[in-house]
Short mmCIF file of C-alpha atoms in Angstrom, two decimals:
data_model
loop_
_atom_site.label_atom_id
_atom_site.label_comp_id
_atom_site.label_asym_id
_atom_site.label_seq_id
_atom_site.Cartn_x
_atom_site.Cartn_y
_atom_site.Cartn_z
CA MET A 1 129.72 99.96 112.63
CA LYS A 2 126.39 101.93 113.54
CA ARG A 3 125.49 104.80 111.44
CA ARG A 4 125.70 108.25 111.94
CA LYS A 5 122.88 109.87 113.82
CA THR A 6 121.88 113.38 113.37
CA VAL A 7 122.03 115.36 116.72
CA ASP A 8 118.64 115.60 118.58
CA ALA A 9 118.67 119.49 117.92
CA ALA A 10 119.09 119.19 114.37
CA LEU A 11 116.28 116.61 114.22
CA ALA A 12 113.90 118.90 116.33
CA HIS A 13 114.63 121.72 113.99
CA ARG A 14 113.68 120.09 111.14
CA LEU A 15 110.57 118.83 112.66
CA SER A 16 109.73 122.45 113.65
CA ARG A 17 109.86 123.36 109.60
CA ARG A 18 107.13 120.67 108.82
CA GLY A 19 104.41 122.35 109.39
CA MET A 20 102.09 120.20 107.95
CA LEU A 21 102.95 117.28 110.26
CA GLY A 22 100.67 119.20 112.53
CA VAL A 23 103.41 118.69 115.02
CA THR A 24 102.95 121.47 118.38
CA ALA A 25 105.49 122.27 121.05
CA GLY A 26 106.17 119.78 123.90
CA ALA A 27 103.97 116.50 124.24
CA GLY A 28 103.28 117.08 120.23
CA ALA A 29 107.30 116.46 119.60
CA THR A 30 107.30 113.76 122.20
CA ALA A 31 104.16 111.58 120.08
CA LEU A 32 106.44 112.54 116.96
CA LEU A 33 109.04 110.97 118.16
CA GLY A 34 107.34 107.32 118.85
CA LEU A 35 107.69 107.99 122.96
CA GLY A 36 103.87 108.38 123.49
CA ALA A 37 102.01 111.44 124.64
CA GLY A 38 101.20 109.35 127.83
CA THR A 39 102.48 106.63 130.67
CA ALA A 40 103.17 103.57 129.77
CA GLY A 41 100.23 101.50 129.87
CA ALA A 42 97.36 104.63 129.61
CA ALA A 43 94.62 104.24 127.24
CA PRO A 44 94.33 106.56 124.64
CA ARG A 45 92.95 110.03 125.50
CA ALA A 46 89.68 110.64 123.54
CA PRO A 47 89.27 113.73 121.56
CA ALA A 48 86.93 116.41 122.91
CA ALA A 49 83.71 116.49 122.11
CA GLY A 50 83.19 118.63 118.83
CA ARG A 51 86.95 118.09 117.67
CA PRO A 52 88.71 116.07 115.22
CA ALA A 53 90.55 113.00 116.26
CA PRO A 54 94.34 113.66 116.36
CA THR A 55 96.26 113.05 113.40
CA ARG A 56 99.32 111.41 113.61
CA PRO A 57 102.28 110.95 110.49
CA VAL A 58 102.09 107.84 108.16
CA LEU A 59 105.63 108.31 107.18
CA PRO A 60 107.84 107.24 110.56
CA PRO A 61 109.24 110.10 111.63
CA GLY A 62 112.84 110.66 110.66
CA ARG A 63 113.00 108.39 107.99
CA LEU A 64 112.59 110.28 104.61
CA GLY A 65 114.97 110.08 102.13
CA ILE A 66 115.86 110.72 98.66
CA GLN A 67 117.93 108.77 95.87
CA LEU A 68 120.65 111.24 94.93
CA TYR A 69 120.48 110.29 91.40
CA SER A 70 116.97 112.24 90.97
CA LEU A 71 119.43 114.85 91.89
CA ARG A 72 122.07 113.95 89.23
CA ASP A 73 122.27 117.27 87.25
CA LYS A 74 122.15 119.82 90.15
CA ILE A 75 124.74 117.70 91.88
CA GLN A 76 127.00 118.51 88.70
CA GLU A 77 125.94 121.90 88.24
CA ILE A 78 126.22 123.01 92.00
CA GLY A 79 127.68 120.41 93.90
CA PHE A 80 126.86 118.39 97.03
CA ALA A 81 127.10 120.99 99.40
CA SER A 82 124.34 123.08 97.86
CA VAL A 83 122.19 120.41 97.13
CA PHE A 84 122.71 118.98 100.65
CA LYS A 85 121.39 122.55 101.96
CA GLU A 86 118.54 122.36 99.94
CA LEU A 87 117.31 119.06 100.88
CA SER A 88 117.94 119.75 104.52
CA GLU A 89 115.63 122.94 104.17
CA PHE A 90 112.90 120.40 102.31
CA GLY A 91 112.84 118.32 105.48
CA TYR A 92 115.07 115.32 104.62
CA ASP A 93 116.33 113.10 106.83
CA GLU A 94 118.50 110.48 104.80
CA ILE A 95 120.11 110.25 101.47
CA GLU A 96 121.20 107.57 99.22
CA TYR A 97 124.35 107.83 96.99
CA ALA A 98 124.14 107.25 93.44
CA GLY A 99 128.46 108.00 92.74
CA TYR A 100 130.70 110.19 94.81
CA THR A 101 131.73 112.96 92.18
CA GLN A 102 130.58 116.38 91.55
CA GLY A 103 130.66 118.62 88.51
CA ILE A 104 132.36 121.82 89.89
CA GLY A 105 135.66 120.06 91.23
CA PRO A 106 137.09 117.19 92.71
CA ILE A 107 135.86 115.68 96.33
CA SER A 108 136.64 112.95 98.24
CA VAL A 109 134.32 110.57 100.07
CA LYS A 110 135.55 112.01 103.27
CA GLN A 111 134.73 115.56 102.45
CA ILE A 112 131.07 114.26 101.46
CA ALA A 113 130.19 112.58 104.80
CA ARG A 114 131.19 115.43 106.38
CA LEU A 115 128.69 117.91 104.30
CA ALA A 116 125.93 114.99 104.70
CA LYS A 117 126.70 115.56 108.49
CA SER A 118 127.02 119.45 108.76
CA TYR A 119 123.14 119.69 106.92
CA GLY A 120 122.03 117.05 109.27
CA LEU A 121 121.26 114.40 106.60
CA GLY A 122 122.14 110.21 107.50
CA GLY A 123 123.90 108.59 104.70
CA ILE A 124 121.31 105.23 104.57
CA GLY A 125 122.73 103.52 101.53
CA SER A 126 124.57 103.80 97.91
CA HIS A 127 123.98 102.15 94.47
CA VAL A 128 127.09 100.58 93.40
CA ASN A 129 127.06 98.42 89.96
CA TYR A 130 127.09 95.10 90.17
CA HIS A 131 129.78 94.21 87.40
CA SER A 132 131.69 95.60 84.89
CA ASP A 133 133.07 94.08 81.68
CA ASP A 134 136.33 96.50 82.31
CA PRO A 135 138.28 94.60 85.41
CA ALA A 136 139.17 98.02 86.69
CA ALA A 137 135.84 99.63 87.03
CA TYR A 138 134.17 100.41 90.56
CA THR A 139 131.89 97.52 90.66
CA PHE A 140 131.14 95.14 93.64
CA ALA A 141 132.69 92.11 91.21
CA THR A 142 135.79 94.12 90.66
CA SER A 143 136.44 96.40 94.02
CA LEU A 144 134.48 94.63 97.00
CA GLY A 145 136.92 95.93 99.22
CA THR A 146 137.14 99.25 98.06
CA VAL A 147 133.17 99.95 97.97
CA LEU A 148 132.79 98.75 101.49
CA ASP A 149 136.10 100.99 102.57
CA ASP A 150 133.74 104.16 100.83
CA ALA A 151 130.42 102.90 102.22
CA GLU A 152 132.39 102.78 105.93
CA THR A 153 133.64 106.20 105.35
CA LEU A 154 130.49 107.46 104.70
CA GLY A 155 128.44 105.72 107.76
CA LEU A 156 126.47 103.77 105.63
CA GLU A 157 124.03 101.00 107.09
CA HIS A 158 123.36 99.83 103.75
CA ILE A 159 125.40 99.09 100.84
CA GLY A 160 123.71 97.73 97.60
CA THR A 161 123.21 97.42 93.77
CA ALA A 162 120.60 98.82 91.67
CA SER A 163 121.97 96.49 88.60
CA SER A 164 119.98 93.19 87.39
CA PRO A 165 120.96 89.63 88.56
CA GLY A 166 120.93 88.56 85.26
CA ARG A 167 124.32 89.18 84.73
CA TYR A 168 124.60 85.36 83.31
CA GLY A 169 121.18 84.99 81.91
CA ASN A 170 117.35 84.93 82.79
CA THR A 171 117.62 81.41 83.00
CA VAL A 172 116.79 79.81 86.78
CA ASP A 173 120.49 78.57 87.01
CA ALA A 174 121.79 81.86 85.96
CA TRP A 175 119.88 83.58 88.64
CA LYS A 176 121.09 80.79 91.12
CA ARG A 177 124.79 81.82 90.20
CA ALA A 178 124.18 85.51 90.65
CA ALA A 179 122.78 84.83 93.80
CA ALA A 180 125.45 82.79 95.29
CA GLU A 181 127.71 85.63 94.27
CA PHE A 182 125.28 88.39 96.21
CA ASN A 183 125.64 86.00 99.08
CA THR A 184 129.57 86.67 99.02
CA TYR A 185 128.98 90.27 98.77
CA GLY A 186 126.25 90.12 101.65
CA GLU A 187 128.78 88.32 104.03
CA ALA A 188 131.47 90.99 103.41
CA ALA A 189 129.42 93.76 104.14
CA ARG A 190 127.99 91.94 106.97
CA ALA A 191 131.46 91.35 108.37
CA ARG A 192 131.62 95.63 108.30
CA GLY A 193 128.85 96.29 110.08
CA MET A 194 126.53 96.75 107.05
CA LYS A 195 123.82 95.28 104.96
CA PHE A 196 123.97 94.55 101.17
CA TYR A 197 120.69 95.01 99.20
CA GLN A 198 119.45 94.61 95.48
CA HIS A 199 117.06 97.14 94.27
CA ASN A 200 114.90 96.20 91.87
CA HIS A 201 113.17 97.21 88.32
CA GLY A 202 110.39 95.64 86.54
CA ASP A 203 112.09 93.04 84.53
CA GLU A 204 113.26 91.05 88.03
CA PHE A 205 109.61 89.87 88.39
CA ALA A 206 109.68 88.21 84.63
CA PHE A 207 109.23 84.56 84.09
CA ALA A 208 112.51 82.34 83.74
CA ALA A 209 113.52 81.68 80.33
CA ASP A 210 114.03 77.61 80.31
CA ASP A 211 110.87 77.60 83.01
CA PRO A 212 107.69 79.51 82.51
CA ASP A 213 106.26 78.99 85.85
CA VAL A 214 109.24 80.54 87.77
CA ARG A 215 109.27 83.80 88.33
CA LEU A 216 113.25 85.05 88.64
CA TYR A 217 112.10 87.18 91.78
CA ASP A 218 111.02 84.12 93.60
CA VAL A 219 114.49 82.58 92.51
CA LEU A 220 116.39 85.43 93.80
CA LEU A 221 114.39 85.37 97.27
CA ALA A 222 114.87 81.64 97.55
CA GLU A 223 118.51 81.76 96.49
CA THR A 224 120.19 84.32 98.76
CA ASP A 225 120.44 83.74 102.48
CA PRO A 226 118.50 86.17 104.27
CA ARG A 227 121.07 86.74 106.81
CA TYR A 228 123.38 88.47 104.18
CA VAL A 229 121.15 89.70 101.39
CA PHE A 230 118.15 92.26 101.77
CA LEU A 231 115.84 93.84 99.25
CA GLU A 232 114.98 97.51 98.22
CA MET A 233 111.75 97.59 96.93
CA ASP A 234 110.78 100.05 93.86
CA ILE A 235 107.55 100.54 94.42
CA TYR A 236 106.72 102.11 91.03
CA TRP A 237 108.76 99.21 89.25
CA ALA A 238 107.17 96.68 91.02
CA TYR A 239 103.82 98.03 89.94
CA THR A 240 105.04 98.47 86.22
CA ALA A 241 105.83 94.73 86.81
CA GLN A 242 102.55 93.72 87.87
CA PHE A 243 101.37 95.08 84.82
CA ARG A 244 103.53 93.17 82.61
CA PHE A 245 103.86 89.72 84.31
CA SER A 246 100.70 89.02 85.70
CA VAL A 247 100.41 86.67 82.84
CA THR A 248 102.88 83.93 82.03
CA PRO A 249 104.23 83.58 78.55
CA GLU A 250 101.96 80.66 78.19
CA GLY A 251 98.92 82.74 79.07
CA ARG A 252 98.29 81.16 82.36
CA PRO A 253 97.19 83.96 85.23
CA ARG A 254 100.15 84.53 87.71
CA PRO A 255 98.99 87.75 89.28
CA PHE A 256 100.80 89.41 92.30
CA GLU A 257 100.56 92.39 94.70
CA PRO A 258 104.15 93.71 95.69
CA ILE A 259 102.98 94.48 99.45
CA ASP A 260 102.63 90.68 99.94
CA TYR A 261 106.63 90.51 99.03
CA VAL A 262 107.28 92.50 102.05
CA VAL A 263 104.13 91.50 104.46
CA GLN A 264 105.48 88.07 104.17
CA GLN A 265 109.20 88.80 104.68
CA PRO A 266 109.49 92.69 105.95
CA HIS A 267 112.98 92.06 107.61
CA ARG A 268 114.39 91.77 104.37
CA TYR A 269 113.17 95.15 102.99
CA PRO A 270 114.63 97.83 104.94
CA LEU A 271 114.75 100.14 102.19
CA PHE A 272 111.72 101.78 100.12
CA HIS A 273 111.83 103.81 96.65
CA VAL A 274 108.98 105.88 96.32
CA LYS A 275 108.29 106.98 92.73
CA ASP A 276 104.99 107.44 91.36
CA GLY A 277 103.31 107.21 87.94
CA VAL A 278 99.89 107.54 86.17
CA HIS A 279 98.35 103.83 85.04
CA ASP A 280 98.51 103.92 81.32
CA PRO A 281 97.43 100.93 79.73
CA GLN A 282 99.01 102.33 76.37
CA ALA A 283 102.31 102.97 78.22
CA ALA A 284 105.00 99.86 77.80
CA ASP A 285 104.91 99.58 81.31
CA GLY A 286 101.91 100.54 82.26
CA TYR A 287 102.52 103.53 83.83
CA ASP A 288 103.92 107.32 83.18
CA MET A 289 106.10 108.44 85.96
CA VAL A 290 105.44 111.40 87.54
CA ASP A 291 106.65 113.50 90.70
CA VAL A 292 105.35 111.70 94.17
CA GLY A 293 102.07 112.37 94.85
CA ASP A 294 100.86 113.15 91.51
CA GLY A 295 100.07 109.66 90.38
CA ASP A 296 98.00 106.43 91.04
CA ILE A 297 100.06 104.94 93.47
CA ASP A 298 98.40 104.54 96.63
CA TYR A 299 101.35 105.30 99.17
CA LYS A 300 99.31 106.21 102.08
CA THR A 301 98.03 102.37 102.10
CA PHE A 302 101.49 101.17 101.06
CA ILE A 303 103.38 102.83 104.07
CA GLN A 304 100.43 101.92 106.87
CA LYS A 305 100.87 98.27 105.96
CA VAL A 306 104.27 98.15 105.84
CA ASN A 307 104.18 100.02 109.30
CA ALA A 308 101.91 97.16 110.76
CA THR A 309 104.54 94.82 110.55
CA HIS A 310 106.94 96.90 112.60
CA LYS A 311 105.63 95.61 115.73
CA GLY A 312 106.42 98.23 118.05
CA ARG A 313 110.19 98.96 116.02
CA THR A 314 110.40 101.34 113.30
CA THR A 315 112.71 99.28 110.77
CA HIS A 316 112.17 100.63 107.36
CA HIS A 317 113.36 103.55 105.24
CA TRP A 318 111.69 105.69 102.51
CA GLN A 319 113.59 107.18 99.52
CA VAL A 320 111.79 108.99 96.91
CA GLU A 321 113.10 109.04 93.34
CA HIS A 322 112.33 110.16 89.81
CA ASP A 323 114.44 108.85 86.95
CA GLN A 324 114.00 112.17 84.74
CA PRO A 325 112.62 114.57 86.46
CA VAL A 326 111.97 117.96 84.82
CA ASP A 327 112.85 120.09 87.62
CA SER A 328 114.76 118.15 90.32
CA LEU A 329 114.90 120.56 92.65
CA LYS A 330 111.11 121.10 92.67
CA PHE A 331 110.47 117.34 92.44
CA ALA A 332 112.51 116.85 95.77
CA ARG A 333 110.52 119.60 97.37
CA ARG A 334 107.09 118.70 96.31
CA SER A 335 107.48 114.80 96.96
CA ALA A 336 108.77 115.75 100.94
CA ASP A 337 105.54 118.16 101.00
CA HIS A 338 103.47 115.36 99.84
CA LEU A 339 104.71 112.47 102.14
CA HIS A 340 105.12 114.79 105.39
CA ALA A 341 101.29 115.38 104.67
CA LEU A 342 100.28 111.89 104.74
CA THR A 343 98.31 111.41 108.06
CA GLU A 344 96.32 109.31 109.84
CA ARG A 345 93.35 109.48 112.76
CA ARG A 346 94.55 108.04 116.08
CA ARG A 347 91.73 105.73 117.42
CA GLY A 348 89.88 107.24 120.10
#
């Protein structure tokens, strides 16, 4: 199953609204779409004397998304259609779901899919709970078939969970048990043409309760089958974990860099959550969450390093998110503006 793609005309229309990308008509649009400005094998053209080298977007074209959890208040207040209209105007390409209900009346998954398509928004993923004590709950553990049916209706390429794998505790064996279940969900998703993924928070990077030398996230990576289980790195929470879990419970230094996980296995990280924070050593997590672009996380460098793993083929998607935005639509607009404005100079 292939994810529904926005028609070329809609994509070109959205790109034309992004003046901050520096896209001009003709050759500029061709370069933005990754088709190259010259003939195959031609050397890059040096900038004219006295002119700055041209820039290109750091964010891969067509890959800016938003996790709809950030806009849950507006979805309840004005509904999916009005929210999708705003996101399209802000220049978003993709959306990641966090539930399929709105506050202004019933709506079906099929209707949501049609609305998203009408506004040029591709459904890239969805967060569904891993488990629940209620056997009738809508979770991977209790409703796997229905979860996959809905994802298929929405045309999703990925279907995942933001739940911790700590369902059975935080020992090594407990996480091995959860990993085995994730493998089952991933195999079922793959049979439908989708990828199952797990989205991290900070505690995934803690150390095992029964072995202080073992990081739980490393257990998850080692025990899940890379054919079936993928990861969505929430970059903000990974940085808070770097602050919290760079020393073992016994006081031994165990620093890590979030980007290293991605560089070592880039194929396992198709999705990223882009949220920002101001580093504050006095805060419980070491950061205070803010709008994307207002914090200390160097997203330009992070995205560039991920782009360097592509080897000519763009494979990653970027979803902005804020857990508690003061003004969710303002957050969505400002975040899109910031990421679209990130540029790098071409080599002359």
